[in-house]
Amino acid sequence: MSITVPLFGTMPNELTMTESEFNAAWYAALGNLNPYGSALNALGAQVEQYALDAEAAVAALPNAMWVSGTFADGDVRWSPTDHQDYRNKGSGSRTTDPALDPANWVPRIRTGNGGADTTSSAVDITLTSSSGRLQIIAMTAAGKKVIMPAASTLTKGTPVFVLKNAGTYRVSVHKNGGGFICYLLPGQVIALHCSDTGSSAGVWQASGAPVPDIYTGSNAEVLNAVDSRFVAVAMLGATQAICAFRNESTTYLNAVVLNYGSSSGSPAQVVADACKDISIAAQTGSQATVVYKKSTGETKAVVLDITTSTTFTPGTAKQIDATTGGSGTAVCAQSSTQLLAVYQGSSGTTPKMRVLDIVSSAVNESAEVAADGTNCAATHMRAGKVSSTKAVVAFRNNSGNRVQLRLQTITGSTPAPSGSVLDLSGMPGTSPALQFGLVVMSTTRAVVVTAVDRTYADLMISLVDISGSSPVLLRNKLIRVGANGSLDLDAAKLDANNLYATWTGGGSLGTDGMKIKITDDDQIIAGEIAEKIEEKIEASNNRVACAALDSAHVIEVCRNKDTYLSVKTVEIAA
């Protein structure tokens, strides 16, 4: 019950009162002193009692050291590892130290960990939930990792882990379970926290400038011991792809099933044709179609049925065009039974196309149609599906190697060009005569990534509107990637806003790669360059190819430093 201290009433004031009023006010004020003092004494006694009651209430709390057992909702215990108080959430058995069990215990007072840990190691370092402080790390061997704690042992958003690389090797940072987060470069400091603790891996956020987001530390799988050229690859599923290439020893078309997370198959001959200019697309998760040129220029197609996780069975190779002398092919799958094949009919002439209908493992080609009236440069062409009845064809012209784009419609089994051709005339200087990348991001956007004259830049990224009947250039972005000369390039879609580009001919003298983001307001954001994904790769046509398995994993195939066929899975942070 609260105590009310009495007021004095009217106080004496000689300026406003008569003598009699002044004296009366003094007598009244003096009469109130004793009740006022009594009220103050009672108030002090009440405050003292409240303090005693609070001490008794705190003493009554069962704030003992935690031991494994059953607890009621609201029970308080202190952790034997960090000596902080924790309040139990809900009721039930609690067998994990409260400091390591944020799902069931909440700190009564949130405090920072503070301090720093300094670690020098030749092996991977695994952090725990109590490592949320400055971690100064110096690895003494290459290819080592820092593994973050299980997200399920953390509270969302806390703690913040600050990592500094005090060594001379770069260090990769991974989620619990192995997922790649970023690289920590020598001398770099980054901060990480977990924004989703609903799984052991969690969702991590990293900040630092720059934060490399492409993991290149996985080992390459060398698939043969023979010179391999005209490399092409297509995704079959989340862990599998199919690669086609020319065996330079026999000059015949070969293929191999590629696996992520398990061993790939063995390369095998597809057909005894001396071949070149190979392209491939998968129409289903167990079937792909290869389009290639014979050494004399005729164009052929063959279906590959993937029969096991490591083997395939080729169908009968079908000659789809008998014209000799041309170079270059491209193919894209429009549906599970239909593809669009593009090729140069004869040397120096326009790009041609046919619809390929697949019946079982047989190829039925449509009549030939010119994809565009522009004469094209040899070898360099791409095709991409926009919808089941629409595609985009890209090729270099033969008067300057500038990339041209033309949309195509498909009615039944008949292809036809639509609208007008888009000439990427903004390409500066002299464009190199090497392969480029084409990625269809959605039914309204496509991206072309190509090398340009390095006097002006190294790469040009072009964003194109493909929503209508004619492609429309939205913008270009020119960037430097440290090229020594011309770049041989490929690209793959990761998701609706991100793609991956890889190339040979950069300053690392191997294959380099980059994630490129396309924002919803049509901005182009180039990521950090990952260098030397594979080392010492020749910068020549069709030496590297890539296919995305999902938004975080890309199968990259190349003719390696020994000229052999090599595959590596590149992991890309979300």
PDB file of C-alpha atoms in Angstrom, residues 63 226 257 302 324 407 433 572:
ATOM      1  CA  ASN A  63      19.845 -20.347  -9.496  1.00  0.00           C
ATOM      2  CA  VAL A 226      44.545 -37.952 -74.261  1.00  0.00           C
ATOM      3  CA  VAL A 257      28.976 -38.792 -67.653  1.00  0.00           C
ATOM      4  CA  VAL A 302      23.222 -37.991 -82.139  1.00  0.00           C
ATOM      5  CA  THR A 324      30.296 -29.027 -96.535  1.00  0.00           C
ATOM      6  CA  LEU A 407      14.896 -14.233 -81.820  1.00  0.00           C
ATOM      7  CA  ALA A 433      37.521 -14.440 -82.759  1.00  0.00           C
ATOM      8  CA  ILE A 572      29.370 -20.401 -55.323  1.00  0.00           C
TER       9      ILE A 572
END
